[in-house]
């Protein structure tokens, strides 16, 4: 017997990737329902290579009879419809920031804290972490298990797809405008994104950091270890797909690049590509559509007692969003939904 699965936000970047990932990984679904807000009703979305789904109206949809909901609209839409779906008996995996820090909602990266999934019973909701946080947590987990990480300093290089389809269009349109000498139009980003970098993702907070930076700090603590200190600087860069992170860690146990490379090579979800040549490291354009978190440029940081620096890149729409959500659904089915 297969499951009835609904995807909220099915026309967005992440919603489309969720449908693709469900089909690609042969998720045991008998029926898949695509849901979105009014403006997308009746649109076609692909489910795998062969199937097309008609988008239905989220506002009017009755979730009774749906087993699993994968939700990826904005946080405000999730605030309304995720509890509604959970109350109707569905298990909901939400990709927005709405429920991530709720103590009764597990925040899951399957390679890192699968045991926390049991907590879903309290509200019927599971949160998918912020994309950049997921990528970092996958790489930090094996190092934390082996060396106990005290402090992380991370700078991100986040592609425009993390901000949605309109953001991708804005990068494209601005780039073309520069070449043909048209005026630069801005609507998604606060500054020109083409041929520029913007150290501002999500809203500013009172202490001067941004919400994206705050998310990386508090979510890492919830997923991995509340004792880990994280200082994050999040930057939007003019790439279309793939978030990259420059990470520096300080550990309690002595650490070396040579040994860390071996530890990371053995870690689930991590692929180490690390040679000191032009081909020996990974960049965002090379990994679109790939599942692993790629780690390169692993090197000792000799400015502190136990320090390591490395570079990490992954497809933000896949492992940073859709794939992680589908992996959570796979765990649910495997460990919690067996009749
Ligand atoms: C971003 N990490 O890239 C977030 C995903 N929504 O903006």
Tab-separated table of C-alpha atoms and ligand atoms in Angstrom:
chain	number	residue	atom	x	y	z
A	1	UNK	CA	0.000	0.000	0.000
A	2	UNK	CA	1.286	3.461	-0.881
A	3	UNK	CA	0.639	6.819	0.736
A	4	UNK	CA	-1.335	9.897	-0.212
A	5	UNK	CA	1.081	12.825	-0.339
A	6	UNK	CA	0.283	16.531	-0.748
A	7	UNK	CA	2.829	19.186	-1.688
A	8	UNK	CA	2.005	22.754	-0.584
A	9	UNK	CA	3.725	25.471	-2.619
A	10	UNK	CA	3.992	23.117	-5.595
A	11	UNK	CA	4.772	25.852	-8.142
A	12	UNK	CA	7.722	27.350	-6.215
A	13	UNK	CA	11.402	26.495	-6.634
A	14	UNK	CA	11.389	24.086	-3.705
A	15	UNK	CA	7.895	22.662	-4.355
A	16	UNK	CA	8.876	21.668	-7.887
A	17	UNK	CA	12.106	20.129	-6.620
A	18	UNK	CA	10.143	18.162	-3.979
A	19	UNK	CA	7.915	16.668	-6.697
A	20	UNK	CA	10.967	15.814	-8.771
A	21	UNK	CA	12.754	14.255	-5.793
A	22	UNK	CA	9.718	12.184	-4.710
A	23	UNK	CA	9.457	10.725	-8.207
A	24	UNK	CA	13.194	10.215	-8.638
A	25	UNK	CA	13.556	8.377	-5.325
A	26	UNK	CA	10.395	6.333	-5.981
A	27	UNK	CA	8.722	7.479	-2.782
A	28	UNK	CA	5.905	4.990	-2.067
A	29	UNK	CA	3.046	7.324	-3.013
A	30	UNK	CA	-0.234	6.088	-4.501
A	31	UNK	CA	-1.467	9.618	-5.012
A	32	UNK	CA	0.363	12.952	-5.147
A	33	UNK	CA	-1.573	16.226	-4.868
A	34	UNK	CA	-0.100	19.599	-5.870
A	35	UNK	CA	-1.408	22.575	-3.878
A	36	UNK	CA	-0.760	26.302	-4.137
A	37	UNK	CA	-2.384	29.658	-3.592
A	38	UNK	CA	-5.095	31.099	-5.836
A	39	UNK	CA	-2.881	32.604	-8.508
A	40	UNK	CA	-1.441	29.184	-9.433
A	41	UNK	CA	-4.668	27.126	-9.492
A	42	UNK	CA	-4.996	25.057	-12.671
A	43	UNK	CA	-1.285	25.334	-13.562
A	44	UNK	CA	0.507	22.142	-14.600
A	45	UNK	CA	3.502	20.900	-12.608
A	46	UNK	CA	5.674	17.887	-13.421
A	47	UNK	CA	5.836	14.860	-11.180
A	48	UNK	CA	8.864	12.993	-12.475
A	49	UNK	CA	9.494	12.528	-16.184
A	50	UNK	CA	6.044	11.348	-17.232
A	51	UNK	CA	3.315	12.723	-14.968
A	52	UNK	CA	1.727	16.150	-14.931
A	53	UNK	CA	-0.326	17.319	-11.931
A	54	UNK	CA	-2.935	20.104	-11.986
A	55	UNK	CA	-2.427	22.529	-9.125
A	56	UNK	CA	-5.372	22.641	-6.703
A	57	UNK	CA	-6.494	25.438	-4.389
A	58	UNK	CA	-4.713	25.195	-1.030
A	59	UNK	CA	-7.301	27.391	0.704
A	60	UNK	CA	-10.180	25.053	-0.151
A	61	UNK	CA	-8.326	21.755	0.189
A	62	UNK	CA	-9.504	19.268	2.835
A	63	UNK	CA	-6.501	17.344	4.227
A	64	UNK	CA	-8.518	14.420	5.642
A	65	UNK	CA	-7.177	11.219	4.090
A	66	UNK	CA	-3.743	12.709	3.303
A	67	UNK	CA	-0.902	10.793	5.000
A	68	UNK	CA	2.061	13.118	4.435
A	69	UNK	CA	2.219	16.808	3.584
A	70	UNK	CA	5.419	18.458	2.342
A	71	UNK	CA	4.933	22.177	2.773
A	72	UNK	CA	7.034	24.875	1.167
A	73	UNK	CA	5.107	28.134	0.765
A	74	UNK	CA	5.989	31.299	2.740
A	75	UNK	CA	6.059	31.157	6.553
A	76	UNK	CA	2.739	33.046	6.822
A	77	UNK	CA	0.969	30.510	4.593
A	78	UNK	CA	2.459	27.627	6.590
A	79	UNK	CA	1.259	29.257	9.824
A	80	UNK	CA	-2.332	28.816	8.614
A	81	UNK	CA	-2.294	25.578	6.640
A	82	UNK	CA	0.304	23.387	8.399
A	83	UNK	CA	-1.686	23.150	11.692
A	84	UNK	CA	-4.855	22.627	9.625
A	85	UNK	CA	-3.255	19.663	7.816
A	86	UNK	CA	-1.857	18.230	11.075
A	87	UNK	CA	-5.290	18.528	12.741
A	88	UNK	CA	-6.761	16.516	9.855
A	89	UNK	CA	-4.357	13.674	10.685
A	90	UNK	CA	-1.537	14.254	8.178
A	91	UNK	CA	2.137	14.273	9.152
A	92	UNK	CA	3.494	17.566	7.970
A	93	UNK	CA	7.079	18.351	7.004
A	94	UNK	CA	7.361	22.131	6.782
A	95	UNK	CA	10.194	23.837	4.952
A	96	UNK	CA	9.539	27.359	6.253
A	97	UNK	CA	10.925	29.068	9.360
A	98	UNK	CA	7.461	29.151	10.986
A	99	UNK	CA	7.790	26.167	13.374
A	100	UNK	CA	11.533	25.483	13.448
A	101	UNK	CA	12.210	26.790	16.935
A	102	UNK	CA	8.987	25.453	18.489
A	103	UNK	CA	10.189	23.053	21.242
A	104	UNK	CA	7.389	20.641	20.300
A	105	UNK	CA	8.467	20.488	16.660
A	106	UNK	CA	11.534	18.407	15.765
A	107	UNK	CA	14.034	20.080	13.438
A	108	UNK	CA	15.607	17.293	11.432
A	109	UNK	CA	18.606	16.614	9.243
A	110	UNK	CA	18.434	12.834	8.700
A	111	UNK	CA	22.240	12.366	8.703
A	112	UNK	CA	22.532	14.337	11.955
A	113	UNK	CA	19.624	13.870	14.384
A	114	UNK	CA	17.195	11.215	13.077
A	115	UNK	CA	16.405	10.169	16.670
A	116	UNK	CA	14.714	13.553	17.290
A	117	UNK	CA	12.026	12.638	14.757
A	118	UNK	CA	10.121	10.741	17.476
A	119	UNK	CA	9.069	14.154	18.838
A	120	UNK	CA	6.784	14.704	15.829
A	121	UNK	CA	3.926	13.060	17.721
A	122	UNK	CA	3.396	16.143	19.899
A	123	UNK	CA	2.124	18.350	17.074
A	124	UNK	CA	2.260	16.171	13.953
A	125	UNK	CA	4.688	18.704	12.497
A	126	UNK	CA	8.367	18.285	11.574
A	127	UNK	CA	10.465	21.259	10.483
A	128	UNK	CA	13.008	21.223	7.686
A	129	UNK	CA	15.902	23.531	8.653
A	130	UNK	CA	17.154	26.562	6.764
A	131	UNK	CA	19.127	25.470	3.684
A	132	UNK	CA	22.511	26.869	4.681
A	133	UNK	CA	22.072	25.365	8.168
A	134	UNK	CA	21.370	21.905	6.715
A	135	UNK	CA	24.533	21.967	4.608
A	136	UNK	CA	26.671	23.086	7.533
A	137	UNK	CA	25.141	20.554	9.947
A	138	UNK	CA	25.860	17.625	7.597
A	139	UNK	CA	29.536	18.605	7.441
A	140	UNK	CA	29.888	19.478	11.144
A	141	UNK	CA	28.248	16.339	12.539
A	142	UNK	CA	31.100	13.854	11.938
A	143	UNK	CA	33.656	16.419	13.110
A	144	UNK	CA	31.635	17.169	16.258
A	145	UNK	CA	31.294	13.446	17.043
A	146	UNK	CA	35.042	12.975	16.737
A	147	UNK	CA	36.564	16.252	18.009
A	148	UNK	CA	33.748	18.119	19.870
A	149	UNK	CA	33.289	21.481	18.221
A	150	UNK	CA	33.305	24.527	20.514
A	151	UNK	CA	32.923	27.365	18.059
A	152	UNK	CA	32.090	27.834	14.389
A	153	UNK	CA	32.761	30.924	12.272
A	154	UNK	CA	30.945	30.664	8.947
A	155	UNK	CA	30.551	32.958	5.949
A	156	UNK	CA	28.015	31.967	3.316
A	157	UNK	CA	27.862	32.533	-0.444
A	158	UNK	CA	24.176	31.889	-1.134
A	159	UNK	CA	22.694	31.591	-4.605
A	160	UNK	CA	19.653	33.590	-5.673
A	161	UNK	CA	17.446	30.481	-6.003
A	162	UNK	CA	17.284	30.458	-2.183
A	163	UNK	CA	15.176	33.608	-2.479
A	164	UNK	CA	12.732	32.142	-5.033
A	165	UNK	CA	11.985	32.176	-8.753
A	166	UNK	CA	11.558	35.979	-8.949
A	167	UNK	CA	15.030	36.365	-7.476
A	168	UNK	CA	16.488	34.163	-10.221
A	169	UNK	CA	14.676	36.280	-12.804
A	170	UNK	CA	16.066	39.446	-11.211
A	171	UNK	CA	19.655	38.223	-11.518
A	172	UNK	CA	19.063	37.253	-15.141
A	173	UNK	CA	17.324	40.524	-16.052
A	174	UNK	CA	19.898	42.729	-14.341
A	175	UNK	CA	22.764	40.854	-15.992
A	176	UNK	CA	21.175	41.317	-19.422
A	177	UNK	CA	20.419	44.999	-18.672
A	178	UNK	CA	24.098	45.614	-17.925
A	179	UNK	CA	25.159	44.101	-21.254
A	180	UNK	CA	22.622	46.051	-23.324
A	181	UNK	CA	22.972	49.267	-21.305
A	182	UNK	CA	19.407	49.273	-19.948
A	183	UNK	CA	18.561	50.714	-16.515
A	184	UNK	CA	18.880	48.253	-13.617
A	185	UNK	CA	15.526	47.383	-12.041
A	186	UNK	CA	15.386	46.052	-8.441
A	187	UNK	CA	12.439	44.441	-6.698
A	188	UNK	CA	13.531	41.307	-4.814
A	189	UNK	CA	16.975	42.327	-3.575
A	190	UNK	CA	17.701	45.602	-1.758
A	191	UNK	CA	20.762	46.270	-3.961
A	192	UNK	CA	21.903	45.270	-7.431
A	193	UNK	CA	22.685	41.523	-7.365
A	194	UNK	CA	24.228	41.171	-10.849
A	195	UNK	CA	28.044	41.478	-10.621
A	196	UNK	CA	27.711	42.250	-6.918
A	197	UNK	CA	27.452	40.550	-3.506
A	198	UNK	CA	24.957	41.515	-0.786
A	199	UNK	CA	25.679	40.884	2.932
A	200	UNK	CA	22.002	40.917	3.829
A	201	UNK	CA	19.657	37.884	3.731
A	202	UNK	CA	16.255	38.131	5.437
A	203	UNK	CA	15.395	40.962	7.852
A	204	UNK	CA	17.784	42.803	10.165
A	205	UNK	CA	17.481	42.066	13.878
A	206	UNK	CA	18.006	44.406	16.826
A	207	UNK	CA	21.601	43.289	17.459
A	208	UNK	CA	22.621	44.087	13.873
A	209	UNK	CA	22.660	40.519	12.589
A	210	UNK	CA	20.196	39.261	10.001
A	211	UNK	CA	17.552	36.606	10.552
A	212	UNK	CA	19.428	34.256	8.194
A	213	UNK	CA	22.505	34.560	10.453
A	214	UNK	CA	20.356	34.047	13.556
A	215	UNK	CA	18.771	30.959	11.966
A	216	UNK	CA	22.193	29.426	11.332
A	217	UNK	CA	23.105	29.928	14.991
A	218	UNK	CA	19.948	28.781	16.755
A	219	UNK	CA	19.082	25.986	14.341
A	220	UNK	CA	22.594	24.490	14.533
A	221	UNK	CA	22.278	24.439	18.314
A	222	UNK	CA	18.877	22.722	18.132
A	223	UNK	CA	19.983	20.128	15.567
A	224	UNK	CA	23.526	19.379	16.716
A	225	UNK	CA	24.388	20.653	20.189
A	226	UNK	CA	23.167	23.655	22.231
A	227	UNK	CA	26.745	24.232	23.463
A	228	UNK	CA	28.193	25.004	20.002
A	229	UNK	CA	28.798	28.725	19.429
A	230	UNK	CA	28.148	29.933	15.887
A	231	UNK	CA	29.141	33.292	14.386
A	232	UNK	CA	27.609	33.577	10.906
A	233	UNK	CA	27.797	36.139	8.110
A	234	UNK	CA	25.323	35.401	5.330
A	235	UNK	CA	25.897	36.813	1.862
A	236	UNK	CA	23.841	36.603	-1.333
A	237	UNK	CA	26.001	36.133	-4.438
A	238	UNK	CA	25.104	36.203	-8.147
A	239	UNK	CA	24.981	32.433	-8.709
A	240	UNK	CA	21.734	30.675	-9.636
A	241	UNK	CA	21.934	27.363	-7.755
A	242	UNK	CA	24.223	26.105	-4.988
A	243	UNK	CA	25.037	27.586	-1.594
A	244	UNK	CA	28.714	27.646	-0.579
A	245	UNK	CA	30.074	28.056	2.935
A	246	UNK	CA	33.502	28.981	4.240
A	247	UNK	CA	33.681	27.315	7.653
A	248	UNK	CA	36.221	27.633	10.450
A	249	UNK	CA	35.923	25.500	13.576
A	250	UNK	CA	37.632	25.282	16.946
A	251	UNK	CA	37.469	21.914	18.683
A	252	UNK	CA	38.118	20.522	22.162
A	253	UNK	CA	40.170	17.572	20.907
A	254	UNK	CA	43.273	18.022	18.738
A	255	UNK	CA	42.293	18.030	15.054
A	256	UNK	CA	44.317	17.841	11.844
A	257	UNK	CA	43.349	18.367	8.219
A	258	UNK	CA	44.728	14.965	7.311
A	259	UNK	CA	42.604	13.109	9.847
A	260	UNK	CA	39.511	15.310	9.337
A	261	UNK	CA	39.622	14.422	5.633
A	262	UNK	CA	39.343	10.721	6.564
A	263	UNK	CA	36.527	11.398	9.056
A	264	UNK	CA	34.593	13.452	6.480
A	265	UNK	CA	35.131	10.860	3.734
A	266	UNK	CA	33.379	8.251	5.881
A	267	UNK	CA	30.439	10.522	6.790
A	268	UNK	CA	26.942	9.968	5.343
A	269	UNK	CA	25.833	12.645	2.886
A	270	UNK	CA	29.347	14.104	2.505
A	271	UNK	CA	31.560	13.916	-0.558
A	272	UNK	CA	35.161	15.062	-0.134
A	273	UNK	CA	36.851	16.570	-3.207
A	274	UNK	CA	40.086	17.977	-1.926
A	275	UNK	CA	43.237	18.331	-3.951
A	276	UNK	CA	45.346	21.425	-4.392
A	277	UNK	CA	44.684	21.711	-8.125
A	278	UNK	CA	42.163	23.567	-10.289
A	279	UNK	CA	40.057	20.414	-10.465
A	280	UNK	CA	40.523	19.484	-6.845
A	281	UNK	CA	37.703	21.519	-5.276
A	282	UNK	CA	34.017	22.035	-5.943
A	283	UNK	CA	32.141	25.187	-6.957
A	284	UNK	CA	28.365	25.854	-7.118
A	285	UNK	CA	27.913	25.574	-10.894
A	286	UNK	CA	29.299	22.038	-10.849
A	287	UNK	CA	26.848	20.592	-8.321
A	288	UNK	CA	23.349	21.684	-9.406
A	289	UNK	CA	21.110	18.609	-9.276
A	290	UNK	CA	23.508	16.653	-7.033
A	291	UNK	CA	22.596	15.280	-3.608
A	292	UNK	CA	25.760	15.333	-1.433
A	293	UNK	CA	27.300	18.119	0.586
A	294	UNK	CA	30.704	18.555	-1.060
A	295	UNK	CA	33.674	19.458	1.127
A	296	UNK	CA	36.914	20.902	-0.259
A	297	UNK	CA	39.892	23.032	0.831
A	298	UNK	CA	40.286	21.233	4.179
A	299	UNK	CA	43.244	22.785	6.013
A	300	UNK	CA	44.659	23.313	9.483
A	301	UNK	CA	44.022	26.660	11.141
A	302	UNK	CA	47.226	27.263	13.033
A	303	UNK	CA	46.048	30.556	14.573
A	304	UNK	CA	44.225	28.645	17.348
A	305	UNK	CA	45.072	25.528	19.355
A	306	UNK	CA	42.665	23.089	17.629
A	307	UNK	CA	41.422	24.714	14.470
A	308	UNK	CA	40.288	23.661	11.001
A	309	UNK	CA	39.042	25.555	7.942
A	310	UNK	CA	37.144	24.145	4.982
A	311	UNK	CA	34.851	24.945	2.072
A	312	UNK	CA	31.499	23.322	1.628
A	313	UNK	CA	29.046	23.455	-1.315
A	314	UNK	CA	25.689	21.819	-2.061
A	315	UNK	CA	22.573	22.284	-4.151
A	316	UNK	CA	20.410	24.468	-1.900
A	317	UNK	CA	17.177	23.357	-3.592
A	318	UNK	CA	18.088	19.681	-3.109
A	319	UNK	CA	19.954	18.880	0.125
A	320	UNK	CA	19.257	22.426	1.351
A	321	UNK	CA	15.494	21.954	0.977
A	322	UNK	CA	13.642	19.319	-1.102
A	323	UNK	CA	15.910	16.311	-0.648
A	324	UNK	CA	16.178	16.839	3.110
A	325	UNK	CA	12.365	17.046	3.339
A	326	UNK	CA	11.893	13.881	1.271
A	327	UNK	CA	14.557	12.062	3.339
A	328	UNK	CA	12.555	12.989	6.457
A	329	UNK	CA	9.419	11.568	4.809
A	330	UNK	CA	11.352	8.379	3.992
A	331	UNK	CA	12.421	8.048	7.649
A	332	UNK	CA	8.843	8.598	8.805
A	333	UNK	CA	7.576	5.878	6.517
A	334	UNK	CA	10.365	3.498	7.468
A	335	UNK	CA	10.373	3.980	11.237
A	336	UNK	CA	7.011	5.375	12.294
A	337	UNK	CA	4.283	4.501	9.809
A	338	UNK	CA	4.624	0.735	9.679
A	339	UNK	CA	1.230	-0.792	10.435
B	1	LIG	C1	18.015	31.574	1.385
B	1	LIG	N1	18.563	29.934	3.062
B	1	LIG	O1	18.925	31.189	0.654
B	1	LIG	C2	17.495	30.670	2.472
B	1	LIG	C3	16.474	29.714	1.901
B	1	LIG	N2	15.203	30.212	1.883
B	1	LIG	O2	17.502	32.670	1.288
